[in-house]
Short mmCIF file of C-alpha atoms in Angstrom, two decimals:
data_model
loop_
_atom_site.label_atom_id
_atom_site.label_comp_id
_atom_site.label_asym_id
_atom_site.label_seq_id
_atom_site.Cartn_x
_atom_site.Cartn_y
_atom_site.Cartn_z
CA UNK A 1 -15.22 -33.30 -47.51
CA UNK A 2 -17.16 -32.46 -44.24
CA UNK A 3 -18.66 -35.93 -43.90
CA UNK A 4 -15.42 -37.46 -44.22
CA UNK A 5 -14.02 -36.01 -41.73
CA UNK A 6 -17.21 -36.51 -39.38
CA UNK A 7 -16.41 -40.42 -39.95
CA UNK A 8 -12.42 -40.15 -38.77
CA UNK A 9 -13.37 -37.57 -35.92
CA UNK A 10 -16.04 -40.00 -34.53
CA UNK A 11 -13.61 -42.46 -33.32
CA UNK A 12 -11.69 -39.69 -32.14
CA UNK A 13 -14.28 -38.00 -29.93
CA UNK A 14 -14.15 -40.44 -27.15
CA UNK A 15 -10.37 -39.40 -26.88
CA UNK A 16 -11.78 -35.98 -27.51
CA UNK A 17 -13.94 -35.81 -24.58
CA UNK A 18 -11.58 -37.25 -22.18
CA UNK A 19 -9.14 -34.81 -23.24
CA UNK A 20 -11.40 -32.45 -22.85
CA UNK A 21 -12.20 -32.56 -19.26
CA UNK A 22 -8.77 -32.71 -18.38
CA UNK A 23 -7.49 -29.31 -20.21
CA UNK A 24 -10.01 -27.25 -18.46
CA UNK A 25 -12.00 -27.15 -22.29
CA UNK A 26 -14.72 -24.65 -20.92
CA UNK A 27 -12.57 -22.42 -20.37
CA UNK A 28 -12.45 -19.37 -22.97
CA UNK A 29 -8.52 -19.10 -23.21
CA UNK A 30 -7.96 -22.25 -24.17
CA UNK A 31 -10.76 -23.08 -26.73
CA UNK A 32 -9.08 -19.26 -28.27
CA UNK A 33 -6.00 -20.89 -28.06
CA UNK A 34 -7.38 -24.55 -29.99
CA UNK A 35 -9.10 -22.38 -32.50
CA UNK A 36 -5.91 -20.34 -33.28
CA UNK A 37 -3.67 -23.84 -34.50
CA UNK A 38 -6.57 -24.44 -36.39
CA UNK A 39 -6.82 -20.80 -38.40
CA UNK A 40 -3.59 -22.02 -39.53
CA UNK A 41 -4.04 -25.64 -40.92
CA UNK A 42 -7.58 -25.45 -42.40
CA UNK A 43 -9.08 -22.07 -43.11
CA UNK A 44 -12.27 -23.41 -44.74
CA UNK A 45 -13.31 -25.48 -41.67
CA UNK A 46 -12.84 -22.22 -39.35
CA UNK A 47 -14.82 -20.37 -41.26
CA UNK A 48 -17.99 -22.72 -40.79
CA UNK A 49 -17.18 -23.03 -37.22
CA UNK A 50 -16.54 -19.55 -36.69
CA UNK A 51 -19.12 -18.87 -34.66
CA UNK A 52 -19.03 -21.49 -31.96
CA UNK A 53 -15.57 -20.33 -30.74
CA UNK A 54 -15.44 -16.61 -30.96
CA UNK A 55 -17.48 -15.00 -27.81
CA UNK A 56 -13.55 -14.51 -26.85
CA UNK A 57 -13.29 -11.85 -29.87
CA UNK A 58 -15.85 -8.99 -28.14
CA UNK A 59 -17.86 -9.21 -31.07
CA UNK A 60 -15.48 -8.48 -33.57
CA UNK A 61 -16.37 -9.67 -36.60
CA UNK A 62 -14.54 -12.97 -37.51
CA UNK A 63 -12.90 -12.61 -41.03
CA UNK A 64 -10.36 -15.35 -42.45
CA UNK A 65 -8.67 -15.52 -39.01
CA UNK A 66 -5.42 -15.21 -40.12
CA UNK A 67 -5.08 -11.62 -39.59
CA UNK A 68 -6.56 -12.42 -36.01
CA UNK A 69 -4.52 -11.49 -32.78
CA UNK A 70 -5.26 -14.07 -30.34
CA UNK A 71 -4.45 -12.83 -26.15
CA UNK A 72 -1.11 -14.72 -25.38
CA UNK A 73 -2.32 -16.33 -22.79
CA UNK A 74 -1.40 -19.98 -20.82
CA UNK A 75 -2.87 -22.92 -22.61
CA UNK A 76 -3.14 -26.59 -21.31
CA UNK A 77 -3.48 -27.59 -24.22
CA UNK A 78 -0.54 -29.25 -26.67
CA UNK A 79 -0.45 -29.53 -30.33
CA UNK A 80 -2.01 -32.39 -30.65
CA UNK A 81 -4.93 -31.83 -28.51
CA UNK A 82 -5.79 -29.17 -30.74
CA UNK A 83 -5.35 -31.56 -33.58
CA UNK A 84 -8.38 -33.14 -32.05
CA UNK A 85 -10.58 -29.67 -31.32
CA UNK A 86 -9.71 -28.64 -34.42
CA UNK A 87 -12.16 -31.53 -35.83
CA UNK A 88 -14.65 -30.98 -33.15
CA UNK A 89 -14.89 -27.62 -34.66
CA UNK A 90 -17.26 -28.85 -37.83
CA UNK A 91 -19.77 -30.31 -34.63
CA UNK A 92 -19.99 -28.16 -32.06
CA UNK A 93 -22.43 -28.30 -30.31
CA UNK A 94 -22.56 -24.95 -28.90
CA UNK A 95 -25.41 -23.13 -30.68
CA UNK A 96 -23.95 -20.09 -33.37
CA UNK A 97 -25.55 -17.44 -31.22
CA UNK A 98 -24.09 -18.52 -28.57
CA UNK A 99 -20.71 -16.41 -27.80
CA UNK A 100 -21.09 -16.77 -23.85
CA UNK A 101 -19.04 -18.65 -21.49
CA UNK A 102 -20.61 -21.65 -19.57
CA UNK A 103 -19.71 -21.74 -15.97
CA UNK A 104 -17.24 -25.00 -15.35
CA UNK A 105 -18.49 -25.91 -12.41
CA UNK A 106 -22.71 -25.76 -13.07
CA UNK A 107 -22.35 -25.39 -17.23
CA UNK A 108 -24.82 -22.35 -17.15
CA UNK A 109 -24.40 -19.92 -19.22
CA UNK A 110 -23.56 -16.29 -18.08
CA UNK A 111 -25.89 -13.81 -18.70
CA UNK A 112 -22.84 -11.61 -19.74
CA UNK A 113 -20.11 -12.44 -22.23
CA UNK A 114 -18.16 -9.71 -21.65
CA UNK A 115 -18.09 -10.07 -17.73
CA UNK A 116 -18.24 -13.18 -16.35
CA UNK A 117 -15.99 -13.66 -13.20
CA UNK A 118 -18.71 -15.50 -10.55
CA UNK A 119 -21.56 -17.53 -11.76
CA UNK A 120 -24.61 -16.21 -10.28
CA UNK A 121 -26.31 -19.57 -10.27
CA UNK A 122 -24.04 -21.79 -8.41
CA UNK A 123 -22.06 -19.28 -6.64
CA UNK A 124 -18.67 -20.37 -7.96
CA UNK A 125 -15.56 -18.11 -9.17
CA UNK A 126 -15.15 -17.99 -12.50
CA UNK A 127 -11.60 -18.27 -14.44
CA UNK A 128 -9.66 -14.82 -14.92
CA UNK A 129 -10.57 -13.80 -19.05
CA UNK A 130 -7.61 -11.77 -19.45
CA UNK A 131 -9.34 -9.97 -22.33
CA UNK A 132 -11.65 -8.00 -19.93
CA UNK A 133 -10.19 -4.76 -19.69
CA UNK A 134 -10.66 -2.76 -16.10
CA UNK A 135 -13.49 -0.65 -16.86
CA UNK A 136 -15.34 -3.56 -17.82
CA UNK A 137 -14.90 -5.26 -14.58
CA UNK A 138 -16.65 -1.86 -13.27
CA UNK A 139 -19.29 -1.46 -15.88
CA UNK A 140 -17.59 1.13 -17.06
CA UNK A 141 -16.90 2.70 -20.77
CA UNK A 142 -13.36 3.66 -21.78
CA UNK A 143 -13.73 6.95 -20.10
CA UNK A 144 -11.41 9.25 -18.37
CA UNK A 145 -13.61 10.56 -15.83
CA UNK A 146 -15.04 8.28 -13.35
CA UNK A 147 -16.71 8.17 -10.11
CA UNK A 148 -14.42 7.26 -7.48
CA UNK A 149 -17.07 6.90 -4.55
CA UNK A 150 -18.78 4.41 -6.92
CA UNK A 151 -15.59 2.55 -7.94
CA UNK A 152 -15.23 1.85 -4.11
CA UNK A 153 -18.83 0.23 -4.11
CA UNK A 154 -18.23 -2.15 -6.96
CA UNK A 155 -15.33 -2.98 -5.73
CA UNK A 156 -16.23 -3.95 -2.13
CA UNK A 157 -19.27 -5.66 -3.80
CA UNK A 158 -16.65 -7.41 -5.98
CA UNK A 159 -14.90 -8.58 -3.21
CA UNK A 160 -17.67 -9.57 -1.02
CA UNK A 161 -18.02 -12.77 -4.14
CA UNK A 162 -14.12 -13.21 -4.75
CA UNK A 163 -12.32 -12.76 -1.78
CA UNK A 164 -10.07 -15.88 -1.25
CA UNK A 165 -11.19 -15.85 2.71
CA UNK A 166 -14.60 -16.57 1.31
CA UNK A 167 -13.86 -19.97 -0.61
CA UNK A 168 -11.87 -21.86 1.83
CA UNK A 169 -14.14 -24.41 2.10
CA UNK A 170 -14.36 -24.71 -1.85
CA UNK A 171 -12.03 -26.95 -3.94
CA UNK A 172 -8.34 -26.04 -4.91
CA UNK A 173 -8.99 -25.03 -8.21
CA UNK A 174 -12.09 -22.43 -6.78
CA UNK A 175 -9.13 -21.25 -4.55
CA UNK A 176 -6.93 -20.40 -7.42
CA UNK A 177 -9.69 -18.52 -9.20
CA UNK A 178 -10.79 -16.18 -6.31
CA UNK A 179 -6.97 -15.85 -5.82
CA UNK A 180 -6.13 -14.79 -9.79
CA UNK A 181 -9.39 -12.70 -9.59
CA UNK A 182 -9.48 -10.97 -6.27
CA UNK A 183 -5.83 -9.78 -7.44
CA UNK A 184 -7.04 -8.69 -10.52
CA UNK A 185 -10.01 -6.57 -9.16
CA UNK A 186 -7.49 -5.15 -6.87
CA UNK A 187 -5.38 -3.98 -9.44
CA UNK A 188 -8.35 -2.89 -11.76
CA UNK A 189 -9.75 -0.54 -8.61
CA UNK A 190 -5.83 0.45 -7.92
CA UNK A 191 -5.63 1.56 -11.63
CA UNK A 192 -8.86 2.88 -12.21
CA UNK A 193 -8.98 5.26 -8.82
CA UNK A 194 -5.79 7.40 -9.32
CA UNK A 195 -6.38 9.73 -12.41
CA UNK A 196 -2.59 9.13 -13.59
CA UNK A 197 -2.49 5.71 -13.81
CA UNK A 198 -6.10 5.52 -15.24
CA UNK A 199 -5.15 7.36 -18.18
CA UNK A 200 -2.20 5.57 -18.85
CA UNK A 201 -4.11 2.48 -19.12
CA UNK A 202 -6.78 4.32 -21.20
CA UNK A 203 -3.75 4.62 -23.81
CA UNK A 204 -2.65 1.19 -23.42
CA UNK A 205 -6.02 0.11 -24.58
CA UNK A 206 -5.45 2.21 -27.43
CA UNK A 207 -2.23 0.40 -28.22
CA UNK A 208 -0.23 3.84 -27.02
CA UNK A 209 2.61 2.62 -24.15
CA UNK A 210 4.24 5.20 -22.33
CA UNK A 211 7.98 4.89 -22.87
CA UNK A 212 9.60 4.25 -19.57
CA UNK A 213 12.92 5.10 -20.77
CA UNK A 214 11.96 8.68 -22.54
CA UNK A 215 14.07 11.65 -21.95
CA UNK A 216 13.65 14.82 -22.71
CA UNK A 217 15.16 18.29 -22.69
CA UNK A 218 12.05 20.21 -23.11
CA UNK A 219 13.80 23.97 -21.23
CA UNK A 220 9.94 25.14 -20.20
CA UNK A 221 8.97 22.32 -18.95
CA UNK A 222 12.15 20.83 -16.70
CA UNK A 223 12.75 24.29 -15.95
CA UNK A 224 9.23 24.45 -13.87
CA UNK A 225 9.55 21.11 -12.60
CA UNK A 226 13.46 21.98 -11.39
CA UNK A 227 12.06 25.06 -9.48
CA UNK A 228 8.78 23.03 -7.75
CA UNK A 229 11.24 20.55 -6.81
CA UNK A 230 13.59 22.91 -5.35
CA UNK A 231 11.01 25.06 -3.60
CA UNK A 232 9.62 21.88 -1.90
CA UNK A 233 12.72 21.11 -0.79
CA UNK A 234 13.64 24.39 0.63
CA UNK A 235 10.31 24.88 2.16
CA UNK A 236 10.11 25.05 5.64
CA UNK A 237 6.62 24.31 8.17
CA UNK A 238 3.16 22.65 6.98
CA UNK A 239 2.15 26.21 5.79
CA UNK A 240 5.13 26.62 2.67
CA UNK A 241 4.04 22.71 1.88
CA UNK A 242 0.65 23.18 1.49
CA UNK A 243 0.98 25.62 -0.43
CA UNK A 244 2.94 24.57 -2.83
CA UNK A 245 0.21 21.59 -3.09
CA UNK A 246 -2.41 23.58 -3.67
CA UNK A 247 -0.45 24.70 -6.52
CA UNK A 248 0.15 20.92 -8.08
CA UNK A 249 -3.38 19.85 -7.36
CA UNK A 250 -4.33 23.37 -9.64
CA UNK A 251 -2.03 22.04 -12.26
CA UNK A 252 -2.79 18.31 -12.07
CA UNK A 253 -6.39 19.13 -12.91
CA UNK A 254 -5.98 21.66 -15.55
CA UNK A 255 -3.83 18.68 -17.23
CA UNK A 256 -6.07 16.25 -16.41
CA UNK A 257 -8.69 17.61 -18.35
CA UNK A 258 -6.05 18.31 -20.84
CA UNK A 259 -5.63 15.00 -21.24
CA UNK A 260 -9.10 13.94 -21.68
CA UNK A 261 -9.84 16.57 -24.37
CA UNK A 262 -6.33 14.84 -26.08
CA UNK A 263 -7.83 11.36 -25.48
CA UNK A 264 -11.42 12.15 -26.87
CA UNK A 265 -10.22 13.85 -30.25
CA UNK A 266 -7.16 11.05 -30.62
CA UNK A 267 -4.69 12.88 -30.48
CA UNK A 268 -2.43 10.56 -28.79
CA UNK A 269 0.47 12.63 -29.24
CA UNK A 270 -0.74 15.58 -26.41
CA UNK A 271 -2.29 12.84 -24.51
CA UNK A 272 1.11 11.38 -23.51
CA UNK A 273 2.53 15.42 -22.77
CA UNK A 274 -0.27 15.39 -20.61
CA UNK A 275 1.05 12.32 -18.99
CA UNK A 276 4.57 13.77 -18.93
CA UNK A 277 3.04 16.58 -17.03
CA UNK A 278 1.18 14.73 -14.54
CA UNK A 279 3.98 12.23 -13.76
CA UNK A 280 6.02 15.28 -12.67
CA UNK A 281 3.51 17.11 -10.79
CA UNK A 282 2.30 13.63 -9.16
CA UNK A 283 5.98 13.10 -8.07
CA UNK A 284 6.61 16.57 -6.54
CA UNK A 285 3.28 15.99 -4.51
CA UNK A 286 4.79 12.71 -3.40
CA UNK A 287 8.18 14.51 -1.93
CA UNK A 288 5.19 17.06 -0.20
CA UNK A 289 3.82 14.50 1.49
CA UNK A 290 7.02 12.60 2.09
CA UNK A 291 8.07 16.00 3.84
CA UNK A 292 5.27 16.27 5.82
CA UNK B 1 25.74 24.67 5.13
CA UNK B 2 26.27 23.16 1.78
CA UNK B 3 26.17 19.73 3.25
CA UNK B 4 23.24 20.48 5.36
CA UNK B 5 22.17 21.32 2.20
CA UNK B 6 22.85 18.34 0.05
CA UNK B 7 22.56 16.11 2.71
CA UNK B 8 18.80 16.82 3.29
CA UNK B 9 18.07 16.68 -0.51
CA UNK B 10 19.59 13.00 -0.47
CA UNK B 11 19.38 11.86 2.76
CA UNK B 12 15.53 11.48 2.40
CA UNK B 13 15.83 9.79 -0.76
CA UNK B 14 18.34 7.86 0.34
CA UNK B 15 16.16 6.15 3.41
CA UNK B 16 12.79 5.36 1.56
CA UNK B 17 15.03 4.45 -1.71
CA UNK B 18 17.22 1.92 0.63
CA UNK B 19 14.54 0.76 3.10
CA UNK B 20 12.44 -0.24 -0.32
CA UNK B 21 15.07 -1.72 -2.40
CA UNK B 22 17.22 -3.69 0.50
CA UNK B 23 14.87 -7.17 0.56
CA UNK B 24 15.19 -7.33 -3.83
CA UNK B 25 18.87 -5.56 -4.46
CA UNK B 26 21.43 -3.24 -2.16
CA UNK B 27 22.77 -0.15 -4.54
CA UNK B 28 26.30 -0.57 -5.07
CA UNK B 29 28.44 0.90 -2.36
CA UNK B 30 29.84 3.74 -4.75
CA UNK B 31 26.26 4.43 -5.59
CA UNK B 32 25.81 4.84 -1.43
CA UNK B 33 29.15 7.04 -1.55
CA UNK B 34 27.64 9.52 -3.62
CA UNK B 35 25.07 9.82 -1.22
CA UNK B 36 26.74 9.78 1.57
CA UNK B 37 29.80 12.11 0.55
CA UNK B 38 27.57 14.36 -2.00
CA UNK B 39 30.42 16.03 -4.24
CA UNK B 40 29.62 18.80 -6.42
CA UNK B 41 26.02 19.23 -5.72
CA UNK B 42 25.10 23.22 -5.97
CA UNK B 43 24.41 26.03 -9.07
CA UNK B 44 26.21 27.99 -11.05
CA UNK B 45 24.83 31.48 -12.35
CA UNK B 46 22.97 30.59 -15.16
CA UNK B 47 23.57 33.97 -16.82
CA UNK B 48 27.39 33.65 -16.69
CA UNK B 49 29.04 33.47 -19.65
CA UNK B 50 31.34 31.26 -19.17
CA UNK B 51 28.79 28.60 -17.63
CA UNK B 52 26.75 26.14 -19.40
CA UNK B 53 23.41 24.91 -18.24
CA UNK B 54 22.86 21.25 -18.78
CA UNK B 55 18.81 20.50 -18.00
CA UNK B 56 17.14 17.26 -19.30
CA UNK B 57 14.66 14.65 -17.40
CA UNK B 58 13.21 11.13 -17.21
CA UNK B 59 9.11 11.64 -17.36
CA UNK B 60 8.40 8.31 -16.97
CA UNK B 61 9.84 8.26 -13.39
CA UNK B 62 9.61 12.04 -13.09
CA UNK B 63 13.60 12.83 -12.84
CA UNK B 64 14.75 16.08 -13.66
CA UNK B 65 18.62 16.90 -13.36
CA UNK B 66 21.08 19.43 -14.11
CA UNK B 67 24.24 19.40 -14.32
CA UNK B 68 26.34 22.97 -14.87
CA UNK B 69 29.73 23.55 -16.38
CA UNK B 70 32.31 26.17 -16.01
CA UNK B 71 34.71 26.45 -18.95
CA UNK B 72 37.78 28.64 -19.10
CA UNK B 73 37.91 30.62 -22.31
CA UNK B 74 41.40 30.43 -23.01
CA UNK B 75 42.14 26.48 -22.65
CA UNK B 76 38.27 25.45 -23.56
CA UNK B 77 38.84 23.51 -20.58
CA UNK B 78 36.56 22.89 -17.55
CA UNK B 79 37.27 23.67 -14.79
CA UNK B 80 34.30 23.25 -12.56
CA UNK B 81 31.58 21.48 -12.65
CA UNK B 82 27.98 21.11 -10.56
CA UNK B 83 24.63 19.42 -10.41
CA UNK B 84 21.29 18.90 -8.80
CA UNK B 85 19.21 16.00 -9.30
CA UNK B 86 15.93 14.66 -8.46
CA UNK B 87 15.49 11.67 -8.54
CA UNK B 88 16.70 8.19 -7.64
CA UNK B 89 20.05 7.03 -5.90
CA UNK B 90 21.00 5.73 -9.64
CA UNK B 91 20.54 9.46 -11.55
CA UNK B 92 21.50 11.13 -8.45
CA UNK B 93 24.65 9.50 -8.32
CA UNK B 94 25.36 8.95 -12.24
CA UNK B 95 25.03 12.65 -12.37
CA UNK B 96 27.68 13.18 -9.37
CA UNK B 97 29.86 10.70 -11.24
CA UNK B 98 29.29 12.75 -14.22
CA UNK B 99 30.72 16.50 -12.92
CA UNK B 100 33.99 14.13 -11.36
CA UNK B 101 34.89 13.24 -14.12
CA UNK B 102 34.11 16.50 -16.53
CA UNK B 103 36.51 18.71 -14.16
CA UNK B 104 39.60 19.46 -15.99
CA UNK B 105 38.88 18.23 -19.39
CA UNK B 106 38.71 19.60 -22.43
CA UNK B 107 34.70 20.23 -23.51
CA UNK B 108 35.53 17.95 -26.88
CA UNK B 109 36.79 15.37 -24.89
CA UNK B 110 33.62 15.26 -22.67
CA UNK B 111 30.96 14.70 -24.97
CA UNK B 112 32.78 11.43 -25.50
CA UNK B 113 31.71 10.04 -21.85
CA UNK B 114 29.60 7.41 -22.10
CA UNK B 115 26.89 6.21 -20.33
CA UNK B 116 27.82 2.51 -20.23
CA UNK B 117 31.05 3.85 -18.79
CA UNK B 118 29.01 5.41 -15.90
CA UNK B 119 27.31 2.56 -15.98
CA UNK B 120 29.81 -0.03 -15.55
CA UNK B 121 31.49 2.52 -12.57
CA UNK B 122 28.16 2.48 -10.61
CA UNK B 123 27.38 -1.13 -10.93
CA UNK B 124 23.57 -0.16 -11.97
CA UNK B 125 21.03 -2.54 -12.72
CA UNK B 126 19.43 -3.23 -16.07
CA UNK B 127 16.48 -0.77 -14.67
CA UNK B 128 18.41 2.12 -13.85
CA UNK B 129 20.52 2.02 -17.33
CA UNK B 130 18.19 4.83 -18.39
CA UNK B 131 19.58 7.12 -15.46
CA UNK B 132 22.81 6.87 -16.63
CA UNK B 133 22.40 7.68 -20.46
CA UNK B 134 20.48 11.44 -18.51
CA UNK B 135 23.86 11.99 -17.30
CA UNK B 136 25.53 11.77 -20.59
CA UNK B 137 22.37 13.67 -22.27
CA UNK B 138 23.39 15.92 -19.11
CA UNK B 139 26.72 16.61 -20.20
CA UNK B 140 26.22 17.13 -23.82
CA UNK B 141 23.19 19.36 -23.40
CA UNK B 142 25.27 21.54 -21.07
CA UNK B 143 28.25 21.90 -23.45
CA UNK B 144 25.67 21.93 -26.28
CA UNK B 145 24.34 25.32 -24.19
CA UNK B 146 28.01 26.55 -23.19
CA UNK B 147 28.50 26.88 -27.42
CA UNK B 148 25.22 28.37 -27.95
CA UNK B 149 25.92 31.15 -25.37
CA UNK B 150 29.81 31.71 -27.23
CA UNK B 151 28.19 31.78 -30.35
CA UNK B 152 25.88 33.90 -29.58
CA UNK B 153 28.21 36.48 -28.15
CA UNK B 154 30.70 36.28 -30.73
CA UNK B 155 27.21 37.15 -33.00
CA UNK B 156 27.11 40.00 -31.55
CA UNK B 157 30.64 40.90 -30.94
CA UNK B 158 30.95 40.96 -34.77
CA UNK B 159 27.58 42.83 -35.42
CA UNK B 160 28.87 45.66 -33.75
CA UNK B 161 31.74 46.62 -35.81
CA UNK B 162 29.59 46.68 -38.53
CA UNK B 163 27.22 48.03 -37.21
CA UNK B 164 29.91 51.34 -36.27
CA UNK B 165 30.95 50.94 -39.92
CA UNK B 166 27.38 51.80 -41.22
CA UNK B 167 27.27 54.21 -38.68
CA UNK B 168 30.72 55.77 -39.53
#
């Protein structure tokens, strides 16, 4: 069965490559995205080809692919180019060890498959892979606590290779790279830096989204956040404020470390109380410095 | 002094939420109303019989609002009604709208205000539909308290005739 399809696909690969350059092929979202039509039409050809394709997967191991959640993300390519990948599949001629990404402007390979947003050899921005999470972009673990003076470092050294000021001279599509991935370094540093926002994208990862729309009627709780909100608001002079903010920044890191301990034994359930809590406290310390 | 009052609470809000929303969306002019002429912002006694104590909150955006009735025994009617809010423009003022339109009713009556009523009067956004459903959580959690207290007292009330039989 493999060698006849070898014979059709060979008159086919001229198209093939031609298609190719024009849908961007080297690019990891869309040969996830040609792989993924073909996990549905011929699950015994995937599972030869398995390994050519699935540097996109972090590793996980690559069972019948049907079960497989592929990232959502923009494809160039149509139906029927896939048609033509999916054949291309049984040749590839990417070796099986290799799951790393090839840079589209030079073709060498990064050194790192799980980070690869500037190619070290030719100096070029690399396409946004929207399946590395933020802590990967600062060699970090899924960790609550972080080093915020180091954060700034990687991120200024970040910026100093993607900044869109530094590739005017480059071509259009360079442009849009440093453009997707200068934003997304920005938001990765915004995220990562304030202790609120980092844990609630330490949940997300963990498939836990904080309901925007929750309410509660927890007494204890809205009762303490009722009187910190009304004592800002009646206090008068720097002094009274301050105060008060000593107060939240006292709470906001007993919670904090609340939250870790709820994060590190899974228990997702007191993570997102400690959340609650820290939303609250955060905003009262916003109307502090609002006030002052 | 109570406008001082209120107007200090909201008039902050009211700038930074304006100034940030104007470019995208303008809040509805009754929305701005509520701001602007604050009615029924203040506290009840929360130990007062006949007063129930409404508290709930959004976490998400870090809301918190209360909203405070005061029923007459005889009629189970209420006849005043107050709140304090922080939050948005949208809760602030779906939470005004709320203890307008609580005075004078009967308390079964109330719990049948709906949010997409408050809603619809405020003109709010598909965002802010979540501040509006507090106000009706508002309302029932402060009759839902207003009972609790009755019951209570009656509780007692009848525990101490029996307990004066025993004694007796």
């Amino acid at each position: 069965m493999l060698k006849k399809k070898l014979c059709s696909s060979s008159q086919i690969s001229a198209i093939l490559s031609r298609s190719v350059t024009s849908t961007n092929f080297s690019s990891p979202i869309s040969i996830s995205h040609c792989c993924n039509s073909s996990v549905f039409n011929s699950p015994s050809l995937f599972s030869s080809s398995s390994s050519c394709f699935f540097g996109r997967a972090e590793g996980k191991p690559f069972h019948s692919g049907r079960g497989l959640l592929f990232p959502t993300s923009i494809s160039n390519l149509t139906r029927d180019n896939a048609s033509f990948l999916r054949n291309e599949n049984l040749f590839c001629s990417l070796s099986k060890s290799a799951e790393k990404y090839q840079c589209w402007n030079c073709g060498a390979n990064a050194e790192n498959s799980t980070l690869f947003l500037f190619c070290e050899a030719c100096r070029s921005v690399q396409p946004v892979n929207e399946s590395t999470d933020y802590f990967q972009i600062f060699g970090l673990g899924r960790e609550y606590k972080v080093k915020v003076e180091e954060l700034e470092k990687t991120y200024k050294d970040w910026q100093k290779k993607l900044h869109p000021d530094l590739v005017h001279s480059k071509s259009q599509r360079e442009r849009e790279y440093a453009a997707e991935q200068s934003a997304r370094v920005i938001d990765a540093y915004r995220t990562l830096t304030d202790p609120l926002s980092r844990a609630i994208y330490l949940v997300k990862l963990e498939g836990v989204l904080v309901d925007e729309e929750e309410r509660i009627t927890d007494p204890e709780l809205l009762a303490e956040v009722m009187e910190l909100r009304e004592a800002v608001d009646e206090a008068e002079g720097t002094r009274a404020l301050n105060e008060i903010q000593v107060q939240l920044q006292e709470k906001l890191r007993y919670w904090s470390n609340s939250f870790e301990d709820a994060y590190l034994n899974k228990n997702y359930e007191d993570a997102l109380a400690s959340i609650r809590r820290m939303t609250y406290y955060k905003r009262t310390n916003e109307e502090i410095v609002k006030k002052l | 002094m109570l406008r001082h009052l209120t107007t200090t609470i909201l008039g902050q809000r009211l700038r930074s939420a304006v100034g940030g929303d104007v470019l995208r969306r303008m809040y509805h002019e009754r929305v701005v109303d509520h701001y602007n002429n604050p009615r029924n912002v203040g506290s009840f006694d929360k130990n007062d019989p006949n007063v129930g104590t409404g508290l709930v909150g959004a976490p998400a955006c870090g809301d918190v609002m209360k909203l405070q009735i005061r029923v007459d025994e005889e009629s189970g009617k209420i006849v005043d009604a107050c709140f304090k809010t922080f939050g948005c423009g949208s809760a602030i003022a779906s939470s005004s709208v709320a203890t307008e339109w609580v005075k004078g009713k009967p308390m079964e009556e109330v719990l049948s205000i709906k949010n997409t009523e408050i809603a619809k009067h405020l003109s709010l956004p598909p965002v802010k539909l979540h501040c509006s459903m507090l106000a009706e959580d508002a309302i029932k959690a402060a009759v839902k308290d207003y009972e609790a207290k009755r019951s209570k007292s009656n509780g007692s009330q009848d525990a101490e005739p029996l307990g004066k039989a025993a004694d007796a």
